[in-house]
PDB file of C-alpha atoms in Angstrom:
ATOM      1  CA  MET A   1       0.000   0.000   0.000  1.00 48.00           C
ATOM      2  CA  ARG A   2       2.801   2.377   0.908  1.00 48.00           C
ATOM      3  CA  LYS A   3       4.593   1.627  -2.356  1.00 48.00           C
ATOM      4  CA  HIS A   4       1.454   2.462  -4.327  1.00 48.00           C
ATOM      5  CA  LEU A   5       1.042   5.722  -2.360  1.00 44.00           C
ATOM      6  CA  LYS A   6       4.634   6.763  -3.064  1.00 49.00           C
ATOM      7  CA  LYS A   7       4.201   6.002  -6.773  1.00 48.00           C
ATOM      8  CA  TYR A   8       0.988   8.040  -6.833  1.00 46.00           C
ATOM      9  CA  ARG A   9       2.690  11.034  -5.160  1.00 52.00           C
ATOM     10  CA  PHE A  10       5.628  10.812  -7.551  1.00 49.00           C
ATOM     11  CA  PHE A  11       3.237  10.645 -10.507  1.00 48.00           C
ATOM     12  CA  MET A  12       1.312  13.757  -9.322  1.00 52.00           C
ATOM     13  CA  ILE A  13       4.508  15.787  -8.738  1.00 51.00           C
ATOM     14  CA  ALA A  14       5.790  14.858 -12.188  1.00 52.00           C
ATOM     15  CA  LEU A  15       2.451  15.782 -13.742  1.00 49.00           C
ATOM     16  CA  TRP A  16       2.398  19.219 -12.049  1.00 50.00           C
ATOM     17  CA  ALA A  17       5.983  19.853 -13.158  1.00 50.00           C
ATOM     18  CA  LEU A  18       5.106  19.043 -16.774  1.00 48.00           C
ATOM     19  CA  CYS A  19       2.091  21.370 -16.645  1.00 49.00           C
ATOM     20  CA  LEU A  20       4.215  24.180 -15.197  1.00 46.00           C
ATOM     21  CA  PHE A  21       6.890  23.901 -17.880  1.00 45.00           C
ATOM     22  CA  ALA A  22       4.241  23.709 -20.575  1.00 46.00           C
ATOM     23  CA  VAL A  23       2.400  26.859 -19.411  1.00 45.00           C
ATOM     24  CA  LEU A  24       5.325  29.183 -18.657  1.00 45.00           C
ATOM     25  CA  PRO A  25       6.917  29.281 -22.133  1.00 46.00           C
ATOM     26  CA  PHE A  26       3.497  29.650 -23.737  1.00 43.00           C
ATOM     27  CA  GLY A  27       2.748  32.653 -21.525  1.00 42.00           C
ATOM     28  CA  ASN A  28       6.051  34.275 -22.414  1.00 42.00           C
ATOM     29  CA  VAL A  29       5.413  33.787 -26.121  1.00 42.00           C
ATOM     30  CA  ARG A  30       2.013  35.412 -25.806  1.00 43.00           C
ATOM     31  CA  ALA A  31       3.467  38.391 -23.892  1.00 40.00           C
ATOM     32  CA  ALA A  32       6.224  38.843 -26.452  1.00 46.00           C
ATOM     33  CA  ALA A  33       3.743  38.684 -29.313  1.00 60.00           C
ATOM     34  CA  VAL A  34       1.697  41.689 -28.121  1.00 84.00           C
ATOM     35  CA  LYS A  35       1.950  44.381 -30.776  1.00 92.00           C
ATOM     36  CA  PRO A  36       2.619  48.046 -29.924  1.00 95.00           C
ATOM     37  CA  SER A  37      -0.260  50.343 -30.790  1.00 95.00           C
ATOM     38  CA  CYS A  38      -1.308  53.962 -31.197  1.00 94.00           C
ATOM     39  CA  THR A  39      -4.616  55.628 -31.906  1.00 92.00           C
ATOM     40  CA  LYS A  40      -5.444  55.765 -35.607  1.00 95.00           C
ATOM     41  CA  THR A  41      -6.784  59.332 -35.433  1.00 96.00           C
ATOM     42  CA  LYS A  42      -6.247  62.164 -32.982  1.00 95.00           C
ATOM     43  CA  THR A  43      -7.416  65.755 -32.624  1.00 95.00           C
ATOM     44  CA  VAL A  44      -4.868  68.242 -31.290  1.00 96.00           C
ATOM     45  CA  TYR A  45      -6.056  71.655 -30.149  1.00 95.00           C
ATOM     46  CA  PHE A  46      -3.940  74.780 -30.412  1.00 93.00           C
ATOM     47  CA  GLN A  47      -3.849  78.493 -29.843  1.00 89.00           C
ATOM     48  CA  LYS A  48      -1.866  80.995 -31.851  1.00 87.00           C
ATOM     49  CA  GLN A  49       0.047  83.393 -29.594  1.00 85.00           C
ATOM     50  CA  THR A  50       2.003  86.506 -30.482  1.00 83.00           C
ATOM     51  CA  PHE A  51       4.748  88.001 -28.303  1.00 80.00           C
ATOM     52  CA  ARG A  52       7.018  91.001 -28.813  1.00 81.00           C
ATOM     53  CA  ASP A  53      10.744  90.318 -28.601  1.00 82.00           C
ATOM     54  CA  PRO A  54      12.136  92.909 -26.122  1.00 83.00           C
ATOM     55  CA  MET A  55      15.482  92.979 -27.930  1.00 86.00           C
ATOM     56  CA  THR A  56      14.458  93.175 -31.576  1.00 86.00           C
ATOM     57  CA  ARG A  57      10.949  94.590 -30.935  1.00 84.00           C
ATOM     58  CA  LYS A  58       9.658  92.167 -33.546  1.00 85.00           C
ATOM     59  CA  ASN A  59       6.577  90.017 -33.044  1.00 85.00           C
ATOM     60  CA  ILE A  60       7.190  86.332 -32.347  1.00 87.00           C
ATOM     61  CA  VAL A  61       4.446  83.871 -33.203  1.00 87.00           C
ATOM     62  CA  SER A  62       4.138  80.564 -31.350  1.00 90.00           C
ATOM     63  CA  TYR A  63       1.549  77.790 -31.271  1.00 92.00           C
ATOM     64  CA  ASP A  64       0.497  76.478 -27.889  1.00 90.00           C
ATOM     65  CA  LEU A  65      -0.944  72.948 -28.203  1.00 92.00           C
ATOM     66  CA  LEU A  66      -2.738  73.386 -24.875  1.00 88.00           C
ATOM     67  CA  GLY A  67      -1.397  70.151 -23.436  1.00 86.00           C
ATOM     68  CA  THR A  68      -3.088  68.104 -26.186  1.00 91.00           C
ATOM     69  CA  GLY A  69      -0.038  67.522 -28.410  1.00 93.00           C
ATOM     70  CA  GLU A  70       0.764  64.088 -27.000  1.00 91.00           C
ATOM     71  CA  LEU A  71       0.233  60.787 -28.777  1.00 93.00           C
ATOM     72  CA  ALA A  72       0.043  57.850 -26.337  1.00 91.00           C
ATOM     73  CA  LEU A  73       1.624  54.530 -27.323  1.00 94.00           C
ATOM     74  CA  GLY A  74       0.231  51.236 -26.066  1.00 94.00           C
ATOM     75  CA  ASN A  75       1.980  47.906 -25.339  1.00 95.00           C
ATOM     76  CA  LEU A  76       5.388  49.549 -25.651  1.00 94.00           C
ATOM     77  CA  SER A  77       8.313  47.706 -24.097  1.00 92.00           C
ATOM     78  CA  SER A  78      10.795  49.674 -21.977  1.00 89.00           C
ATOM     79  CA  LYS A  79      13.484  48.355 -24.332  1.00 92.00           C
ATOM     80  CA  ALA A  80      11.639  49.333 -27.496  1.00 94.00           C
ATOM     81  CA  VAL A  81      13.363  51.455 -30.131  1.00 96.00           C
ATOM     82  CA  ILE A  82      11.416  53.974 -32.232  1.00 97.00           C
ATOM     83  CA  THR A  83      12.927  54.976 -35.563  1.00 96.00           C
ATOM     84  CA  ASN A  84      11.933  56.645 -38.835  1.00 97.00           C
ATOM     85  CA  LEU A  85       9.502  58.998 -37.085  1.00 97.00           C
ATOM     86  CA  LYS A  86       8.126  61.259 -39.825  1.00 97.00           C
ATOM     87  CA  SER A  87       5.433  63.897 -40.260  1.00 97.00           C
ATOM     88  CA  SER A  88       3.789  64.393 -43.639  1.00 98.00           C
ATOM     89  CA  ASN A  89       3.407  68.114 -42.836  1.00 97.00           C
ATOM     90  CA  ARG A  90       6.677  70.041 -42.839  1.00 96.00           C
ATOM     91  CA  HIS A  91       5.331  72.568 -40.304  1.00 96.00           C
ATOM     92  CA  ILE A  92       4.758  69.873 -37.681  1.00 97.00           C
ATOM     93  CA  GLU A  93       7.534  68.025 -35.855  1.00 97.00           C
ATOM     94  CA  ALA A  94       7.376  64.956 -33.633  1.00 97.00           C
ATOM     95  CA  VAL A  95       9.699  63.544 -30.972  1.00 97.00           C
ATOM     96  CA  ALA A  96       9.387  60.081 -29.396  1.00 96.00           C
ATOM     97  CA  ASP A  97       9.777  59.427 -25.654  1.00 94.00           C
ATOM     98  CA  VAL A  98       9.918  55.671 -24.930  1.00 93.00           C
ATOM     99  CA  PRO A  99      10.047  55.887 -21.076  1.00 92.00           C
ATOM    100  CA  TYR A 100       6.805  57.921 -21.042  1.00 90.00           C
ATOM    101  CA  LYS A 101       5.365  55.899 -23.964  1.00 92.00           C
ATOM    102  CA  LYS A 102       4.441  59.037 -25.882  1.00 93.00           C
ATOM    103  CA  ILE A 103       5.159  61.060 -29.001  1.00 96.00           C
ATOM    104  CA  TYR A 104       5.249  64.834 -28.500  1.00 96.00           C
ATOM    105  CA  LEU A 105       4.241  67.268 -31.242  1.00 97.00           C
ATOM    106  CA  SER A 106       5.264  70.849 -31.963  1.00 96.00           C
ATOM    107  CA  ALA A 107       4.409  73.240 -34.783  1.00 96.00           C
ATOM    108  CA  SER A 108       6.049  76.209 -36.511  1.00 94.00           C
ATOM    109  CA  SER A 109       2.858  77.196 -38.354  1.00 94.00           C
ATOM    110  CA  LEU A 110      -0.773  76.107 -38.049  1.00 95.00           C
ATOM    111  CA  LYS A 111      -4.256  76.916 -39.223  1.00 94.00           C
ATOM    112  CA  ASN A 112      -7.590  75.540 -38.083  1.00 95.00           C
ATOM    113  CA  GLY A 113      -8.264  72.148 -39.681  1.00 96.00           C
ATOM    114  CA  GLU A 114      -4.657  71.507 -40.694  1.00 97.00           C
ATOM    115  CA  LYS A 115      -3.612  67.840 -40.820  1.00 97.00           C
ATOM    116  CA  THR A 116      -0.595  65.579 -40.773  1.00 98.00           C
ATOM    117  CA  VAL A 117       0.124  61.855 -40.820  1.00 98.00           C
ATOM    118  CA  LEU A 118       2.692  60.556 -38.352  1.00 98.00           C
ATOM    119  CA  SER A 119       4.459  57.333 -39.293  1.00 98.00           C
ATOM    120  CA  PHE A 120       7.170  55.468 -37.375  1.00 98.00           C
ATOM    121  CA  THR A 121       8.791  52.098 -36.782  1.00 97.00           C
ATOM    122  CA  VAL A 122       8.845  50.268 -33.446  1.00 97.00           C
ATOM    123  CA  LYS A 123      11.399  47.535 -32.812  1.00 96.00           C
ATOM    124  CA  GLN A 124      10.765  45.328 -29.784  1.00 94.00           C
ATOM    125  CA  ASN A 125      10.905  41.643 -28.879  1.00 91.00           C
ATOM    126  CA  ARG A 126      12.998  41.026 -32.002  1.00 92.00           C
ATOM    127  CA  LYS A 127      10.162  42.163 -34.215  1.00 94.00           C
ATOM    128  CA  THR A 128       9.540  45.315 -36.264  1.00 96.00           C
ATOM    129  CA  TYR A 129       6.187  47.094 -36.470  1.00 97.00           C
ATOM    130  CA  ARG A 130       5.130  49.991 -38.682  1.00 97.00           C
ATOM    131  CA  LEU A 131       2.551  52.358 -37.140  1.00 97.00           C
ATOM    132  CA  SER A 132       0.811  55.557 -38.235  1.00 97.00           C
ATOM    133  CA  CYS A 133      -1.663  58.127 -36.933  1.00 97.00           C
ATOM    134  CA  LYS A 134      -3.703  60.860 -38.643  1.00 98.00           C
ATOM    135  CA  VAL A 135      -3.684  64.117 -36.662  1.00 98.00           C
ATOM    136  CA  THR A 136      -6.048  67.063 -37.126  1.00 97.00           C
ATOM    137  CA  PHE A 137      -5.422  70.468 -35.522  1.00 97.00           C
ATOM    138  CA  ARG A 138      -8.334  72.585 -34.257  1.00 96.00           C
ATOM    139  CA  THR A 139      -8.810  75.816 -32.324  1.00 94.00           C
ATOM    140  CA  ASP A 140     -12.020  75.005 -30.401  1.00 94.00           C
ATOM    141  CA  PHE A 141     -10.609  73.241 -27.327  1.00 95.00           C
ATOM    142  CA  VAL A 142     -13.167  74.752 -24.957  1.00 96.00           C
ATOM    143  CA  LYS A 143     -16.468  73.398 -26.249  1.00 96.00           C
ATOM    144  CA  SER A 144     -18.545  75.528 -23.885  1.00 97.00           C
ATOM    145  CA  ALA A 145     -17.867  77.904 -20.993  1.00 97.00           C
ATOM    146  CA  LYS A 146     -20.705  79.634 -19.143  1.00 97.00           C
ATOM    147  CA  LEU A 147     -20.417  82.027 -16.202  1.00 97.00           C
ATOM    148  CA  GLY A 148     -24.029  82.611 -15.296  1.00 96.00           C
ATOM    149  CA  ALA A 149     -25.497  84.579 -18.216  1.00 95.00           C
ATOM    150  CA  LEU A 150     -22.079  85.148 -19.832  1.00 96.00           C
ATOM    151  CA  ASP A 151     -20.784  82.905 -22.616  1.00 97.00           C
ATOM    152  CA  LEU A 152     -16.980  82.742 -22.277  1.00 96.00           C
ATOM    153  CA  THR A 153     -16.337  80.031 -24.883  1.00 96.00           C
ATOM    154  CA  ARG A 154     -14.839  82.237 -27.593  1.00 94.00           C
ATOM    155  CA  LYS A 155     -12.992  84.378 -25.064  1.00 93.00           C
ATOM    156  CA  LEU A 156     -11.196  81.383 -23.545  1.00 93.00           C
ATOM    157  CA  ASN A 157     -10.355  79.853 -26.924  1.00 93.00           C
ATOM    158  CA  GLN A 158      -8.766  83.123 -28.032  1.00 88.00           C
ATOM    159  CA  SER A 159      -6.975  83.870 -24.766  1.00 86.00           C
ATOM    160  CA  THR A 160      -3.402  83.029 -23.792  1.00 80.00           C
ATOM    161  CA  GLY A 161      -4.654  81.273 -20.683  1.00 83.00           C
ATOM    162  CA  ALA A 162      -5.839  84.303 -18.675  1.00 88.00           C
ATOM    163  CA  VAL A 163      -8.960  86.405 -19.291  1.00 93.00           C
ATOM    164  CA  ARG A 164     -10.467  89.499 -17.691  1.00 94.00           C
ATOM    165  CA  ILE A 165     -14.205  89.624 -17.157  1.00 95.00           C
ATOM    166  CA  LYS A 166     -16.578  92.323 -15.960  1.00 95.00           C
ATOM    167  CA  THR A 167     -20.037  91.408 -14.726  1.00 95.00           C
ATOM    168  CA  ALA A 168     -22.770  92.824 -12.502  1.00 95.00           C
ATOM    169  CA  GLN A 169     -23.734  89.319 -11.381  1.00 96.00           C
ATOM    170  CA  LYS A 170     -23.399  88.799  -7.630  1.00 95.00           C
ATOM    171  CA  LYS A 171     -23.687  85.034  -7.888  1.00 96.00           C
ATOM    172  CA  ALA A 172     -23.145  82.743 -10.877  1.00 97.00           C
ATOM    173  CA  ARG A 173     -22.813  79.138 -11.974  1.00 97.00           C
ATOM    174  CA  LEU A 174     -19.571  78.186 -13.731  1.00 98.00           C
ATOM    175  CA  LEU A 175     -19.807  75.303 -16.194  1.00 98.00           C
ATOM    176  CA  ILE A 176     -16.980  74.363 -18.562  1.00 97.00           C
ATOM    177  CA  THR A 177     -17.163  71.612 -21.183  1.00 97.00           C
ATOM    178  CA  LEU A 178     -13.984  70.209 -22.771  1.00 96.00           C
ATOM    179  CA  PRO A 179     -13.373  67.524 -25.439  1.00 94.00           C
ATOM    180  CA  SER A 180     -14.567  64.054 -24.405  1.00 92.00           C
ATOM    181  CA  ASP A 181     -11.045  62.792 -23.641  1.00 88.00           C
ATOM    182  CA  TYR A 182     -10.252  65.700 -21.262  1.00 92.00           C
ATOM    183  CA  LYS A 183     -11.540  66.564 -17.810  1.00 94.00           C
ATOM    184  CA  VAL A 184     -11.667  69.531 -15.444  1.00 96.00           C
ATOM    185  CA  VAL A 185      -9.392  68.502 -12.585  1.00 95.00           C
ATOM    186  CA  SER A 186     -10.182  71.316 -10.170  1.00 95.00           C
ATOM    187  CA  ILE A 187     -11.631  74.812  -9.866  1.00 97.00           C
ATOM    188  CA  ARG A 188     -10.383  77.138  -7.115  1.00 96.00           C
ATOM    189  CA  TYR A 189     -10.988  80.830  -6.454  1.00 96.00           C
ATOM    190  CA  ASN A 190      -9.977  83.690  -4.197  1.00 94.00           C
ATOM    191  CA  TYR A 191     -11.129  87.256  -3.566  1.00 93.00           C
ATOM    192  CA  LYS A 192      -7.637  88.759  -3.275  1.00 90.00           C
ATOM    193  CA  GLY A 193      -7.027  89.425  -6.965  1.00 88.00           C
ATOM    194  CA  GLN A 194      -3.960  87.169  -7.000  1.00 87.00           C
ATOM    195  CA  GLU A 195      -3.228  84.944  -9.980  1.00 84.00           C
ATOM    196  CA  THR A 196      -0.133  83.256  -8.490  1.00 84.00           C
ATOM    197  CA  GLY A 197       1.458  82.565  -5.130  1.00 87.00           C
ATOM    198  CA  PRO A 198       0.555  80.939  -1.789  1.00 89.00           C
ATOM    199  CA  VAL A 199      -3.037  82.208  -2.015  1.00 88.00           C
ATOM    200  CA  TRP A 200      -3.951  79.051  -3.956  1.00 87.00           C
ATOM    201  CA  LYS A 201      -3.077  76.810  -0.998  1.00 86.00           C
ATOM    202  CA  THR A 202      -6.020  78.216   0.964  1.00 89.00           C
ATOM    203  CA  ALA A 203      -8.280  79.108  -1.955  1.00 93.00           C
ATOM    204  CA  LYS A 204     -11.921  78.033  -1.993  1.00 94.00           C
ATOM    205  CA  LYS A 205     -12.910  75.038  -4.112  1.00 96.00           C
ATOM    206  CA  LEU A 206     -15.737  74.851  -6.628  1.00 97.00           C
ATOM    207  CA  GLN A 207     -17.259  71.917  -8.485  1.00 97.00           C
ATOM    208  CA  ASN A 208     -17.652  72.265 -12.253  1.00 97.00           C
ATOM    209  CA  GLY A 209     -21.244  73.459 -12.595  1.00 97.00           C
ATOM    210  CA  GLY A 210     -21.239  74.876  -9.083  1.00 97.00           C
ATOM    211  CA  VAL A 211     -22.443  78.315  -7.923  1.00 97.00           C
ATOM    212  CA  PHE A 212     -20.226  80.868  -6.163  1.00 97.00           C
ATOM    213  CA  HIS A 213     -20.412  84.494  -5.016  1.00 96.00           C
ATOM    214  CA  ILE A 214     -18.705  87.123  -7.193  1.00 96.00           C
ATOM    215  CA  GLY A 215     -16.941  90.039  -5.576  1.00 91.00           C
ATOM    216  CA  LYS A 216     -14.299  92.553  -6.545  1.00 91.00           C
ATOM    217  CA  ASP A 217     -11.004  91.016  -7.610  1.00 93.00           C
ATOM    218  CA  THR A 218     -12.383  87.486  -7.840  1.00 95.00           C
ATOM    219  CA  VAL A 219      -9.875  85.131  -9.463  1.00 95.00           C
ATOM    220  CA  LEU A 220     -10.637  81.568 -10.572  1.00 96.00           C
ATOM    221  CA  MET A 221      -8.159  78.910 -11.629  1.00 95.00           C
ATOM    222  CA  VAL A 222      -9.569  76.089 -13.771  1.00 96.00           C
ATOM    223  CA  GLU A 223      -7.171  73.144 -14.121  1.00 94.00           C
ATOM    224  CA  TYR A 224      -7.627  70.448 -16.746  1.00 94.00           C
ATOM    225  CA  ALA A 225      -5.866  67.263 -17.903  1.00 90.00           C
ATOM    226  CA  PRO A 226      -6.345  64.217 -20.150  1.00 87.00           C
ATOM    227  CA  LYS A 227      -8.671  61.549 -18.755  1.00 86.00           C
ATOM    228  CA  SER A 228      -6.150  58.799 -19.457  1.00 78.00           C
ATOM    229  CA  GLY A 229      -2.369  58.560 -19.327  1.00 68.00           C
ATOM    230  CA  LYS A 230       0.084  60.615 -17.309  1.00 67.00           C
ATOM    231  CA  SER A 231       0.836  64.312 -17.840  1.00 69.00           C
ATOM    232  CA  LEU A 232       3.873  66.179 -16.612  1.00 67.00           C
ATOM    233  CA  TYR A 233       1.565  68.863 -15.159  1.00 72.00           C
ATOM    234  CA  ASN A 234      -2.019  70.111 -15.351  1.00 85.00           C
ATOM    235  CA  ARG A 235      -2.828  73.023 -17.657  1.00 89.00           C
ATOM    236  CA  SER A 236      -5.058  75.858 -16.478  1.00 91.00           C
ATOM    237  CA  TYR A 237      -7.167  78.883 -17.342  1.00 93.00           C
ATOM    238  CA  ILE A 238      -7.232  81.968 -15.117  1.00 94.00           C
ATOM    239  CA  LEU A 239     -10.456  84.004 -14.932  1.00 95.00           C
ATOM    240  CA  HIS A 240     -10.004  87.449 -13.375  1.00 95.00           C
ATOM    241  CA  ILE A 241     -13.439  88.919 -12.578  1.00 95.00           C
ATOM    242  CA  ASN A 242     -14.108  92.622 -11.799  1.00 94.00           C
ATOM    243  CA  ARG A 243     -10.473  93.538 -11.441  1.00 87.00           C
ATOM    244  CA  VAL A 244      -9.994  96.730  -9.438  1.00 76.00           C
TER     245      VAL A 244
END
């Protein structure tokens, strides 16, 4: 009886060992076979900004992509190599960042509705993949912005991030709508007329769509970010109401 029991135990251990060795290589093959990916189409929002060079007194034009000029890459190995990154539009440049699994865009010239096709090669797990993405550039990042009876949509889309507003409203609801893949992270406000500094550590908080009292020198900071992925920092709009 004991001999039969020992044989049975030995048989079960051997069987489990065979199953383990059979499953592990198969799992590794499946993991290695996962293809890198990127979205097939993407909308990037921008704002044309003009600054005066203090030295030459000439106007300098730049294009702020409002934190939307990032193309996320999926299933990218930390050892992956990205090569042959090209843009079909000579005014638009792209740079790959493997650790952050993103491609960053920049532009020297843009107009509403302009397009480009990004194409690149990814080498990982001893295989080579060719990927591409169609990118469209638009100027209407803020889909809707209402401060009580005031429509601030166009004002925010044409601003450089900070706007001045005058209103006789004593109380108002603030509601801001962004593209579907972006979210309002936070809204804070103070009555000290300060746009920067320690005042924001103790500032009052407001929910998007919430109502607040408006006084002299009311300043709101609206922070936003992509709904998915990691950003280096949140972008923001500053609303300065009834500045004294």
